[in-house]
Amino acid sequence: MKPWENNIRKTIPYVPGEQPDRQHMIKLNTNENPYPPAPGVAESLYSFDADQLRLYPDPEAKSLIQALAKRYRVKPEQVFAGVGSDDVLAMAFLTFFNSGKPILFPDITYSFYEVWADVFRIPYEKVPLDEHFRIRSQDYHRQNGGIIFPNPNAPTGELESLADIEEILKYNQDVIVIVDEAYIDFGGKSALALTDRYENLLVVQTFSKSRSLAGLRIGYAIGSEALIRYLNDVKYSFNSYTLSQPVILAGSAALADEVYFKKTIHKIVTTRERMKGEFRKLGFVSGDSQSNFLFVTHPEIPAKELFEALKEQNIYVRYFQKPRIDNYLRITIGTDEEMDTLLDFLREYVKRTSRV
Amino acid sequence: MKPWENNIRKTIPYVPGEQPDRQHMIKLNTNENPYPPAPGVAESLYSFDADQLRLYPDPEAKSLIQALAKRYRVKPEQVFAGVGSDDVLAMAFLTFFNSGKPILFPDITYSFYEVWADVFRIPYEKVPLDEHFRIRSQDYHRQNGGIIFPNPNAPTGELESLADIEEILKYNQDVIVIVDEAYIDFGGKSALALTDRYENLLVVQTFSKSRSLAGLRIGYAIGSEALIRYLNDVKYSFNSYTLSQPVILAGSAALADEVYFKKTIHKIVTTRERMKGEFRKLGFVSGDSQSNFLFVTHPEIPAKELFEALKEQNIYVRYFQKPRIDNYLRITIGTDEEMDTLLDFLREYVKRTSRV
């Protein structure tokens, strides 16, 4: 190691799902939406005056913040926006988790949590989910430096009730509790309903899944005005302008079309429910996912083997080589055609395997 | 203070120049480019397939990184890109300045440096510029946790020679030295020429000024492969996808048009040199700015008074209420017409003041 390398922050980064760019690929590995964004998004880009790009964007992204505030019936002062929910969550870790006490999150969850904790040198403890991959709220009734969990959880898709979330909040009013709702639009009840009563609750959502805008990078957080102010102070201590002009514009356009939004969600939820039955018929076991993916295991087929076999067919799903879940696959809900192609292959594969 | 507020990171954020949105405003306060970006930028947005936004962008922004590598004749592995140079610099502070020893930067410089140091709890020492607002390289010949300075410096516009920069590098091979070249395209010699010899040198540039793309948010860093790898590890521990699809596309398009780039630079430099003479005639004193702004003071007119008077005329410039520079104005080079309107007003103002 060279002398100048001594004081460099060395980290093990998060590894996102592959983004291969192949013809006729069926991409079910990063929970993207199979349907395009609302038509207003394209229009906003095509009518955008590119000459304006010489100017800085609005550092407060007011038009987007106001559209979000209106949509979620909160004050604009209760809304924070960032470069995808990853940016929002990274800022939240940096802002809120500074007690020196370990923060708590489930042992099976979004793997970025421990990466953020490591990069910011925040101690943490993983709280085991029960045998059905569910959160036991009483496990969070102990001293900690903050709490974060996704609801529905990833990569399991399991949804916790607001009553259970409130149980956690009741016992943790001295720290910040973050509910990461990247998948909430696909079936769950948002903890936004609890922000009125718990000033220490931050709810984080994203445009990447339900709004078909992963390529735009918009995430947001809603909470008490005080919480959002602290978050903004750190954000403005990091980068004054995080959202580009076209992104602010296109994001606001997406929010304007509630009809399209509901229609897309409905299609995905319908496909998901159908898939639950089809996977069961093939002998797969899975929970009751309320997200835009299924988390499945098969008693006879090793997940890793199936993951590789699917890849050879140009079908990409997600496999995590991790304790407790290394025999599971996370499969994004695609279009009905994509899912039928997947099912056709699985039927053959299961038949072949049981013959052996 | 509520119990949950105890362990929140409390910071005093950077305050960017105002972004008022007024009719017929002359905006010379945030060093934006008065000319629109290369025509290819608009084309890239108008021909963009918005349906693709449902997918995540390329996390490595390969097309942009490759275009930058080609333009600057380095390997793609030597290039890092982020959400404006502020994002790149924030990541660099987080990655490189962890020794616990104070980092060094000039007392008069980009005010975000001390904000980043504060938010990441990095100790720092401000090194006074000489009486002509120049860096004395020998002042950096002492123990430190890293060094950063802009070249040309902001808000002074003063350019240091590569020989002086190399003097600093020679004595500081055990820490990371960052040269922040936001304004280098307007006249200076880039320290990129030194990256071959100094593996610990990071050069940071931006699309916001010379490429007329402040609204797009693209910054980049070039350095040794090792340095860029460390920076990427921290970036991927923060946010996998920082650049949106339209931004990657439009940024690459901007780089493709070198002729337009040079033409724009030439216009701004010509206006700047003319302005130096005009300001002198009016009794203003300033250095030899090599950036897209002038940093001026007048022996008889208090800068703050003039700043307010200009604002009343709908002409926005930048005033810093800070030691040593609180009688200066930083004035962005606009179009010739904008500068002539400014000069007309100043001529009257100076005349009126000297009459009193």
XYZ file of C-alpha atoms in Angstrom:
712
model
C 0.000 0.000 0.000
C 1.279 3.460 -0.923
C 1.518 6.111 1.831
C -1.382 8.116 0.375
C -3.623 5.065 0.616
C -3.493 4.945 4.416
C -6.422 7.172 5.244
C -8.825 6.247 2.523
C -12.273 5.024 3.516
C -12.332 1.432 2.340
C -15.765 -0.045 1.840
C -17.449 -3.074 0.393
C -20.072 -1.532 -1.858
C -23.625 -2.701 -2.503
C -23.891 -4.794 -5.654
C -27.034 -3.983 -7.621
C -28.732 -6.583 -9.817
C -27.159 -7.014 -13.226
C -28.184 -4.576 -15.943
C -27.420 -6.692 -19.005
C -28.482 -5.219 -22.292
C -29.524 -8.188 -24.357
C -31.968 -8.662 -27.152
C -35.171 -10.460 -26.170
C -34.015 -10.676 -22.580
C -36.689 -11.154 -19.927
C -35.504 -8.968 -17.093
C -37.065 -9.941 -13.777
C -34.052 -9.235 -11.568
C -34.273 -5.623 -10.331
C -38.000 -5.139 -9.642
C -38.488 -2.725 -12.477
C -41.988 -2.030 -13.715
C -42.806 -3.850 -16.993
C -45.008 -0.969 -18.150
C -43.804 2.416 -19.411
C -44.243 5.562 -17.306
C -47.294 7.830 -17.673
C -47.491 9.402 -21.152
C -47.059 12.866 -19.616
C -43.460 11.967 -18.787
C -42.476 11.658 -22.455
C -44.375 14.837 -23.286
C -42.582 16.768 -20.574
C -39.206 15.749 -22.009
C -40.141 16.443 -25.619
C -41.469 19.919 -24.840
C -38.546 20.772 -22.563
C -36.541 23.862 -23.519
C -32.976 22.509 -23.495
C -31.539 26.040 -23.646
C -32.631 26.404 -20.029
C -30.086 23.767 -19.066
C -27.452 26.496 -18.906
C -29.111 27.536 -15.610
C -29.006 25.658 -12.320
C -32.162 23.740 -11.458
C -34.350 24.922 -8.598
C -32.344 23.650 -5.589
C -35.597 23.050 -3.702
C -37.260 21.227 -6.635
C -40.407 23.105 -5.579
C -42.667 21.918 -8.382
C -41.936 18.289 -7.539
C -42.144 18.822 -3.779
C -45.473 20.595 -4.166
C -46.853 17.863 -6.406
C -45.825 15.259 -3.829
C -47.296 17.288 -0.954
C -50.580 17.598 -2.823
C -50.665 13.895 -3.730
C -50.007 12.761 -0.160
C -51.980 15.545 1.552
C -49.118 16.866 3.612
C -47.365 20.226 3.754
C -44.502 20.828 1.298
C -42.334 21.317 4.431
C -42.923 17.637 5.212
C -41.441 16.370 1.938
C -37.806 15.687 1.025
C -36.703 14.544 -2.446
C -33.496 12.879 -3.619
C -31.745 10.921 -6.364
C -33.763 7.723 -5.890
C -34.719 6.360 -2.494
C -31.117 5.157 -2.100
C -29.954 8.759 -1.994
C -32.764 9.650 0.426
C -31.911 6.706 2.687
C -28.157 7.413 2.568
C -28.858 11.024 3.638
C -31.180 9.764 6.375
C -28.516 7.379 7.743
C -26.009 10.244 7.781
C -28.478 12.653 9.394
C -30.249 10.519 11.959
C -28.083 7.623 13.108
C -25.365 9.307 15.174
C -25.907 8.070 18.721
C -23.105 5.506 18.689
C -25.652 2.875 19.753
C -26.410 0.114 17.251
C -29.258 0.717 14.855
C -31.622 -2.185 14.258
C -32.875 -3.770 11.047
C -34.054 -7.264 10.062
C -31.488 -9.970 9.290
C -33.173 -10.540 5.939
C -33.769 -7.192 4.281
C -32.507 -4.687 1.735
C -28.773 -5.362 1.735
C -27.900 -1.691 1.293
C -28.697 -1.003 4.988
C -25.525 -2.613 6.230
C -23.505 -0.983 3.464
C -24.699 2.497 4.535
C -24.044 1.637 8.171
C -20.515 0.527 7.250
C -19.650 3.503 5.068
C -20.840 5.957 7.756
C -19.377 3.809 10.560
C -22.715 3.355 12.279
C -22.892 0.293 14.557
C -25.809 -2.015 13.790
C -27.518 -5.209 14.898
C -29.526 -7.478 12.645
C -32.769 -8.628 14.226
C -33.799 -12.106 12.997
C -37.142 -12.382 11.242
C -39.346 -15.230 12.450
C -39.522 -18.520 10.536
C -42.133 -17.063 8.170
C -39.845 -14.113 7.415
C -42.037 -11.796 9.486
C -40.950 -8.968 11.777
C -41.697 -9.538 15.496
C -42.362 -6.037 16.778
C -41.404 -6.948 20.358
C -37.833 -7.663 19.134
C -37.507 -3.911 18.640
C -38.373 -3.096 22.248
C -34.818 -2.445 23.353
C -32.174 0.257 23.414
C -30.991 1.232 19.955
C -29.666 4.094 17.843
C -32.509 4.026 15.349
C -34.598 1.543 13.386
C -35.116 0.896 9.705
C -37.058 -1.755 7.835
C -38.826 -1.996 4.487
C -42.554 -2.582 4.348
C -43.286 -4.705 2.404
C -39.914 -6.205 3.217
C -37.409 -7.024 0.463
C -36.579 -9.531 -0.842
C -39.426 -11.395 0.898
C -42.409 -9.236 -0.122
C -43.960 -9.722 3.339
C -46.175 -6.894 4.562
C -46.491 -5.854 8.218
C -49.674 -4.234 9.514
C -49.799 -0.630 10.646
C -50.695 -1.896 14.119
C -47.392 -3.800 14.278
C -45.477 -0.789 12.998
C -47.137 1.390 15.613
C -46.055 -1.124 18.268
C -42.467 -0.470 17.230
C -43.004 3.292 17.185
C -44.616 3.350 20.635
C -41.538 1.795 22.205
C -39.073 3.884 20.204
C -39.958 7.516 20.561
C -36.387 8.551 21.395
C -34.868 7.530 18.043
C -35.691 7.933 14.370
C -37.701 5.096 12.849
C -37.549 4.786 9.062
C -40.109 2.757 7.133
C -38.789 2.120 3.647
C -41.878 1.781 1.454
C -40.357 1.192 -1.979
C -43.070 -1.405 -2.704
C -46.015 -0.064 -0.693
C -48.105 0.904 -3.735
C -48.495 -2.759 -4.728
C -50.832 -3.623 -1.886
C -49.858 -2.340 1.543
C -51.130 0.405 3.810
C -48.629 3.217 4.066
C -47.226 4.294 7.431
C -47.813 7.848 6.211
C -51.003 7.615 8.266
C -48.798 7.510 11.393
C -46.615 10.555 10.637
C -49.178 12.853 12.291
C -48.749 11.096 15.595
C -45.037 10.236 15.478
C -42.705 13.132 14.781
C -39.776 10.679 14.738
C -41.180 8.575 11.873
C -39.743 8.949 8.390
C -41.511 7.238 5.497
C -39.454 6.754 2.328
C -40.914 5.974 -1.101
C -39.672 5.926 -4.689
C -40.665 6.603 -8.300
C -38.608 3.594 -9.428
C -41.161 0.813 -9.014
C -44.842 1.779 -9.029
C -44.283 4.854 -11.225
C -42.079 3.077 -13.792
C -39.307 5.647 -13.436
C -36.226 3.749 -12.255
C -34.279 5.478 -15.030
C -35.127 8.925 -13.697
C -33.831 8.519 -10.118
C -36.387 10.079 -7.804
C -37.049 9.071 -4.242
C -38.714 10.996 -1.441
C -39.297 11.016 2.272
C -42.282 12.297 4.216
C -42.249 13.059 7.924
C -42.625 15.829 10.472
C -41.441 19.292 9.464
C -38.616 19.081 12.005
C -37.340 15.796 10.594
C -37.421 17.086 7.019
C -35.618 20.272 8.041
C -32.746 18.275 9.563
C -32.589 16.100 6.470
C -32.506 19.133 4.190
C -29.724 20.737 6.228
C -27.531 17.696 5.657
C -28.559 17.490 1.994
C -27.613 21.151 1.464
C -24.322 20.375 3.193
C -23.697 17.712 0.574
C -24.959 18.981 -2.758
C -27.120 22.050 -3.385
C -28.711 20.735 -6.532
C -29.307 16.987 -6.648
C -32.215 16.812 -9.107
C -31.660 17.937 -12.678
C -34.165 20.106 -14.534
C -35.536 17.328 -16.778
C -35.895 15.013 -13.774
C -37.872 17.545 -11.722
C -40.121 18.197 -14.698
C -40.716 14.579 -15.684
C -41.268 13.547 -12.075
C -43.949 16.176 -11.592
C -45.593 15.046 -14.839
C -45.726 11.450 -13.592
C -47.519 12.500 -10.413
C -50.177 14.325 -12.382
C -51.589 11.128 -13.888
C -53.259 9.218 -11.075
C -55.502 7.255 -13.458
C -52.550 5.782 -15.339
C -50.816 5.035 -12.047
C -53.759 3.053 -10.688
C -54.220 1.181 -13.956
C -50.579 0.053 -14.006
C -50.661 -1.021 -10.366
C -53.856 -2.975 -11.024
C -52.282 -4.858 -13.933
C -49.205 -5.824 -11.915
C -51.210 -6.886 -8.865
C -53.491 -9.020 -11.055
C -50.508 -10.741 -12.670
C -48.872 -11.231 -9.262
C -51.931 -12.917 -7.781
C -52.239 -15.195 -10.804
C -48.554 -16.065 -10.488
C -48.942 -17.046 -6.840
C -51.338 -19.784 -7.922
C -49.209 -20.915 -10.867
C -46.052 -21.168 -8.788
C -47.919 -23.144 -6.125
C -49.115 -25.596 -8.791
C -45.481 -26.146 -9.772
C -44.556 -27.024 -6.206
C -42.968 -23.712 -5.292
C -43.416 -22.340 -1.787
C -43.678 -18.635 -1.161
C -45.220 -16.127 1.231
C -48.015 -13.727 0.432
C -45.996 -11.040 -1.360
C -47.626 -7.613 -1.432
C -44.897 -6.181 -3.659
C -44.090 -6.382 -7.383
C -42.055 -9.555 -6.947
C -42.382 -13.086 -5.624
C -39.899 -14.725 -3.291
C -39.998 -18.441 -3.975
C -38.293 -21.686 -3.076
C -38.779 -25.204 -4.389
C -38.362 -28.287 -2.175
C -36.651 -30.251 -4.948
C -34.792 -27.742 -7.061
C -31.827 -25.801 -5.651
C -32.438 -22.093 -6.254
C -28.949 -21.443 -7.504
C -29.236 -24.175 -10.127
C -32.552 -22.768 -11.316
C -31.136 -19.237 -11.348
C -28.365 -20.369 -13.709
C -30.746 -22.384 -15.879
C -33.031 -19.358 -16.262
C -30.094 -17.156 -17.177
C -29.215 -19.537 -20.004
C -32.737 -18.975 -21.291
C -32.114 -15.217 -21.194
C -34.437 -14.911 -18.198
C -32.856 -12.891 -15.403
C -34.101 -13.253 -11.813
C -32.318 -12.431 -8.548
C -30.464 -14.896 -6.353
C -28.869 -13.945 -3.010
C -26.068 -16.145 -1.678
C -26.932 -15.326 1.919
C -27.808 -17.190 5.114
C -31.449 -18.350 5.384
C -32.365 -17.242 1.840
C -29.779 -19.004 -0.312
C -32.388 -21.422 -1.592
C -34.795 -18.689 -2.738
C -35.279 -16.692 -5.914
C -36.706 -13.199 -6.098
C -38.715 -12.875 -9.283
C -40.034 -9.519 -10.441
C -43.591 -9.453 -11.799
C -43.258 -8.719 -15.511
C -45.926 -8.543 -18.203
C -48.287 -11.487 -18.530
C -46.396 -12.624 -21.642
C -43.056 -12.525 -19.865
C -44.467 -14.452 -16.931
C -46.015 -17.040 -19.262
C -42.660 -17.598 -20.978
C -41.122 -18.064 -17.541
C -43.890 -20.488 -16.514
C -43.516 -22.533 -19.710
C -39.853 -23.001 -18.975
C -40.458 -23.780 -15.286
C -43.112 -26.401 -16.127
C -40.624 -28.216 -18.339
C -37.845 -27.820 -15.824
C -39.890 -29.135 -12.890
C -41.093 -32.089 -14.992
C -37.554 -32.937 -16.061
C -36.265 -32.653 -12.495
C -38.958 -34.862 -10.956
C -38.364 -37.490 -13.683
C -34.680 -37.821 -12.703
C -35.415 19.585 22.137
C -37.344 16.329 21.873
C -35.563 13.093 22.897
C -35.384 11.878 19.279
C -33.544 15.056 18.294
C -30.485 14.238 20.412
C -28.468 12.275 17.911
C -29.235 14.123 14.739
C -26.334 15.510 12.729
C -26.800 19.255 12.915
C -25.093 21.228 10.201
C -24.964 24.715 8.781
C -25.530 24.095 5.095
C -23.927 25.835 2.126
C -26.095 28.624 0.746
C -26.069 28.697 -3.044
C -26.592 31.931 -4.981
C -30.205 32.955 -5.346
C -32.165 31.392 -8.185
C -34.844 34.056 -8.652
C -37.136 33.545 -11.596
C -37.863 37.030 -12.820
C -38.712 38.452 -16.171
C -35.894 40.401 -17.831
C -33.577 39.602 -14.963
C -29.851 39.776 -15.667
C -28.473 36.832 -13.742
C -24.764 37.179 -13.066
C -24.714 35.602 -9.607
C -24.037 31.867 -9.997
C -21.466 31.707 -12.819
C -23.824 30.118 -15.268
C -22.983 30.194 -18.955
C -24.973 32.815 -20.890
C -25.065 30.603 -23.985
C -27.203 27.488 -24.445
C -25.642 24.006 -24.453
C -24.527 22.300 -27.692
C -27.479 21.637 -30.047
C -26.904 17.883 -29.703
C -28.129 18.096 -26.112
C -31.637 19.136 -27.141
C -31.663 16.505 -29.885
C -30.680 13.773 -27.440
C -33.619 14.672 -25.193
C -36.143 14.976 -28.017
C -35.204 11.612 -29.518
C -35.081 9.872 -26.140
C -37.368 6.878 -25.718
C -39.174 7.717 -22.464
C -40.541 4.168 -22.197
C -37.006 3.098 -21.291
C -37.303 5.093 -18.080
C -38.980 2.096 -16.484
C -35.491 0.519 -16.374
C -32.607 1.534 -14.136
C -29.901 3.583 -15.823
C -26.484 2.047 -16.406
C -24.966 2.296 -12.899
C -21.536 2.833 -14.442
C -22.771 5.497 -16.899
C -20.392 3.848 -19.368
C -21.280 5.956 -22.413
C -20.542 9.159 -20.507
C -17.413 7.786 -18.834
C -16.092 6.585 -22.185
C -16.814 9.923 -23.845
C -14.944 11.700 -21.029
C -12.020 9.248 -21.225
C -11.753 9.811 -24.966
C -11.972 13.590 -24.633
C -9.275 13.759 -21.952
C -7.122 10.937 -23.351
C -7.197 8.802 -20.237
C -8.492 5.308 -19.510
C -12.177 4.931 -18.586
C -10.890 3.460 -15.303
C -9.453 6.879 -14.504
C -12.794 8.681 -14.693
C -15.483 9.097 -12.035
C -18.797 10.880 -12.668
C -21.346 12.338 -10.262
C -24.315 14.666 -9.789
C -22.393 17.886 -10.436
C -18.900 18.521 -9.121
C -20.446 19.136 -5.681
C -21.459 15.478 -5.528
C -18.019 14.409 -6.777
C -16.270 16.603 -4.203
C -18.547 15.456 -1.360
C -17.741 11.827 -2.228
C -14.043 12.694 -2.407
C -14.100 14.315 1.065
C -15.843 11.230 2.455
C -13.441 8.844 0.705
C -10.082 10.518 1.089
C -9.967 12.748 4.158
C -10.015 10.289 7.048
C -6.635 10.704 8.750
C -7.916 12.814 11.637
C -5.294 15.426 10.728
C -6.550 18.784 9.455
C -7.006 19.141 5.733
C -5.803 22.383 4.171
C -7.526 24.837 1.856
C -7.231 28.573 1.196
C -8.948 31.056 3.544
C -10.682 32.597 0.545
C -12.124 29.848 -1.598
C -15.243 27.885 -2.491
C -17.247 28.049 0.735
C -18.571 24.508 0.358
C -15.184 23.067 1.444
C -15.730 23.911 5.085
C -19.334 22.736 4.919
C -18.240 19.287 3.675
C -15.504 19.173 6.315
C -18.097 20.003 8.991
C -20.742 17.536 7.842
C -18.184 14.698 7.687
C -16.428 15.914 10.860
C -13.103 16.370 9.129
C -10.748 18.807 10.896
C -9.449 21.584 8.655
C -7.183 24.618 8.590
C -7.618 27.596 6.307
C -4.370 28.735 4.756
C -4.349 32.499 4.091
C -3.880 33.614 0.490
C -1.299 36.351 -0.010
C -2.316 40.000 -0.366
C -3.000 39.491 -4.087
C -5.284 36.529 -3.308
C -2.665 34.097 -4.570
C -1.747 30.698 -3.160
C 1.783 30.455 -1.698
C 2.756 26.875 -2.403
C 5.269 26.773 0.476
C 2.370 27.302 2.918
C 1.301 23.755 2.040
C 4.641 22.232 3.022
C 3.467 20.882 6.352
C 1.691 17.919 7.909
C -1.921 17.657 6.850
C -4.757 15.228 6.171
C -5.206 16.252 2.544
C -5.331 19.372 0.398
C -7.986 20.944 -1.793
C -8.090 24.189 -3.743
C -9.811 25.439 -6.867
C -7.776 26.524 -9.858
C -8.687 29.119 -10.979
C -9.707 29.936 -7.422
C -13.260 31.039 -6.620
C -14.462 33.669 -6.025
C -11.213 35.405 -7.001
C -10.668 33.949 -10.482
C -6.904 33.799 -9.832
C -5.026 31.084 -11.693
C -1.988 29.246 -10.297
C 0.647 27.785 -12.601
C 1.184 24.065 -12.978
C 4.693 24.568 -11.595
C 3.219 25.951 -8.359
C 0.725 23.112 -8.167
C 3.514 20.602 -8.679
C 5.413 22.258 -5.816
C 2.462 21.414 -3.578
C 2.248 17.872 -4.913
C 5.972 17.207 -4.457
C 5.734 17.932 -0.753
C 2.463 16.079 -0.263
C 2.790 12.599 -1.660
C 1.339 10.948 1.448
C -2.124 12.535 1.186
C -4.736 13.132 -1.493
C -4.496 16.482 -3.258
C -7.648 17.655 -5.044
C -7.541 20.384 -7.667
C -11.059 21.677 -8.261
C -11.098 22.904 -11.849
C -14.675 24.105 -12.252
C -13.427 27.119 -14.240
C -10.310 25.732 -15.926
C -11.754 25.792 -19.452
C -11.883 29.593 -19.415
C -8.146 30.037 -19.648
C -6.028 27.880 -17.370
C -3.802 24.851 -17.869
C -5.358 21.766 -16.358
C -3.528 19.755 -13.710
C -4.640 16.690 -15.672
C -1.155 16.836 -17.156
C 0.195 15.907 -13.697
C -2.040 12.882 -13.017
C 0.459 10.613 -14.794
C 3.168 11.472 -12.304
C 1.095 11.849 -9.120
C -1.151 8.932 -8.263
C -2.507 10.935 -5.301
C -3.797 13.807 -7.444
C -7.506 14.085 -8.183
C -8.677 16.646 -10.738
C -12.361 17.602 -10.591
C -14.256 19.351 -13.386
C -17.874 20.103 -14.231
C -20.384 20.430 -17.084
C -22.068 23.324 -15.264
C -19.947 26.232 -16.488
C -18.032 25.775 -19.741
C -20.540 23.267 -21.155
C -23.652 25.311 -20.264
C -25.225 22.403 -18.413
C -25.733 23.552 -14.826
C -29.318 22.293 -15.084
C -28.192 18.763 -15.892
C -25.917 18.135 -12.876
C -22.808 16.409 -14.142
C -19.383 16.615 -12.585
C -16.407 14.316 -12.940
C -13.040 13.492 -11.503
C -9.952 12.178 -13.226
C -7.018 10.560 -11.452
C -5.072 7.338 -11.091
C -6.998 4.092 -11.465
C -6.470 3.328 -7.770
C -7.915 6.671 -6.679
C -10.963 6.285 -8.919
C -11.540 2.743 -7.660
C -11.637 3.936 -4.034
C -13.987 6.742 -5.002
C -16.292 4.359 -6.848
C -16.376 1.969 -3.892
C -17.688 4.756 -1.668
C -20.084 5.949 -4.369
C -21.504 2.442 -4.745
C -21.833 2.341 -0.961
C -23.996 5.448 -1.176
C -26.178 5.185 -4.265
C -25.877 2.652 -7.092
C -27.411 4.871 -9.726
C -26.687 8.581 -9.379
C -27.056 9.696 -12.996
C -30.445 9.389 -14.668
C -30.842 8.059 -18.198
C -31.565 11.448 -19.835
C -28.614 13.014 -18.019
C -26.144 10.330 -19.172
C -27.414 10.710 -22.727
C -27.430 14.499 -22.865
C -24.036 14.712 -21.189
C -22.486 12.394 -23.757
C -24.077 14.474 -26.541
C -22.534 17.657 -25.140
C -19.051 16.124 -25.196
C -19.422 15.178 -28.847
C -19.457 18.792 -30.025
C -15.970 20.185 -29.466
C -16.427 22.916 -32.082
C -19.419 24.405 -30.291
C -17.590 24.117 -26.969
C -14.581 26.080 -28.207
C -16.763 28.728 -29.848
C -18.685 29.351 -26.624
C -15.515 29.545 -24.543
C -14.021 31.981 -27.031
C -17.047 34.282 -26.801
C -16.989 34.335 -23.010
C -13.241 34.895 -22.810
C -13.483 37.760 -25.319
C -16.253 39.416 -23.303
C -14.309 38.876 -20.069
C -11.164 40.538 -21.405
C -13.178 43.502 -22.689
C -14.869 43.776 -19.295
C -11.539 43.900 -17.472
C -10.731 47.117 -19.370
C -14.195 48.612 -18.877
C -14.219 47.956 -15.146
C -10.761 49.464 -14.807
C -11.947 52.607 -16.589
C -14.702 52.923 -13.997
C -12.178 52.784 -11.190
C -12.747 49.170 -10.193
C -9.797 47.094 -9.056
C -9.611 43.397 -9.834
C -7.101 40.619 -10.446
C -6.509 38.860 -13.727
C -9.452 36.445 -13.654
C -9.054 33.365 -15.830
C -12.576 32.176 -15.094
C -16.057 33.149 -16.329
C -16.429 35.838 -13.677
C -14.713 38.975 -12.414
C -13.971 39.669 -8.777
C -13.997 43.425 -8.335
C -13.801 46.109 -5.689
C -14.148 49.880 -5.932
C -12.163 52.266 -3.718
C -15.121 54.608 -3.272
C -18.231 52.437 -3.472
C -18.991 49.869 -0.768
C -19.617 46.518 -2.457
C -22.673 45.734 -0.398
C -24.317 49.013 -1.359
C -23.616 48.370 -5.023
C -24.886 44.795 -4.722
C -28.225 46.103 -3.404
C -28.410 48.858 -6.010
C -27.848 46.327 -8.797
C -30.508 44.056 -7.389
C -33.000 46.900 -7.572
C -32.177 47.129 -11.277
C -32.922 43.400 -11.609
C -29.210 42.691 -12.025
C -28.057 39.874 -9.753
C -24.389 39.521 -8.818
C -22.805 37.738 -5.844
C -21.723 39.341 -2.603
C -19.989 37.438 0.215
C -20.169 38.880 3.723
C -16.846 37.348 4.694
C -13.504 38.510 6.091
C -11.111 40.031 3.522
C -13.654 39.926 0.671
C -16.637 41.791 2.084
C -15.922 44.751 -0.151
C -15.852 42.703 -3.361
C -18.444 41.595 -5.888
C -18.253 38.450 -7.977
C -19.781 39.158 -11.369
C -20.422 36.368 -13.852
C -19.558 37.083 -17.486
C -22.885 37.205 -19.323
C -23.621 38.023 -22.949
C -22.194 41.253 -24.358
C -25.647 42.847 -24.158
C -26.072 41.891 -20.525
C -22.639 43.245 -19.680
C -23.348 46.486 -21.541
C -26.556 46.993 -19.564
C -24.540 46.418 -16.407
C -21.845 48.864 -17.549
C -24.410 51.547 -18.413
C -25.789 51.353 -14.926
C -22.339 51.300 -13.320
C -21.198 54.359 -15.298
C -24.159 56.337 -13.983
C -23.701 54.982 -10.484
C -19.986 55.822 -10.330
C -20.661 59.298 -11.707
C -23.395 59.934 -9.144
C -21.214 58.665 -6.301
C -18.184 60.773 -7.203
C -20.417 63.864 -7.481
C -21.519 63.487 -3.868
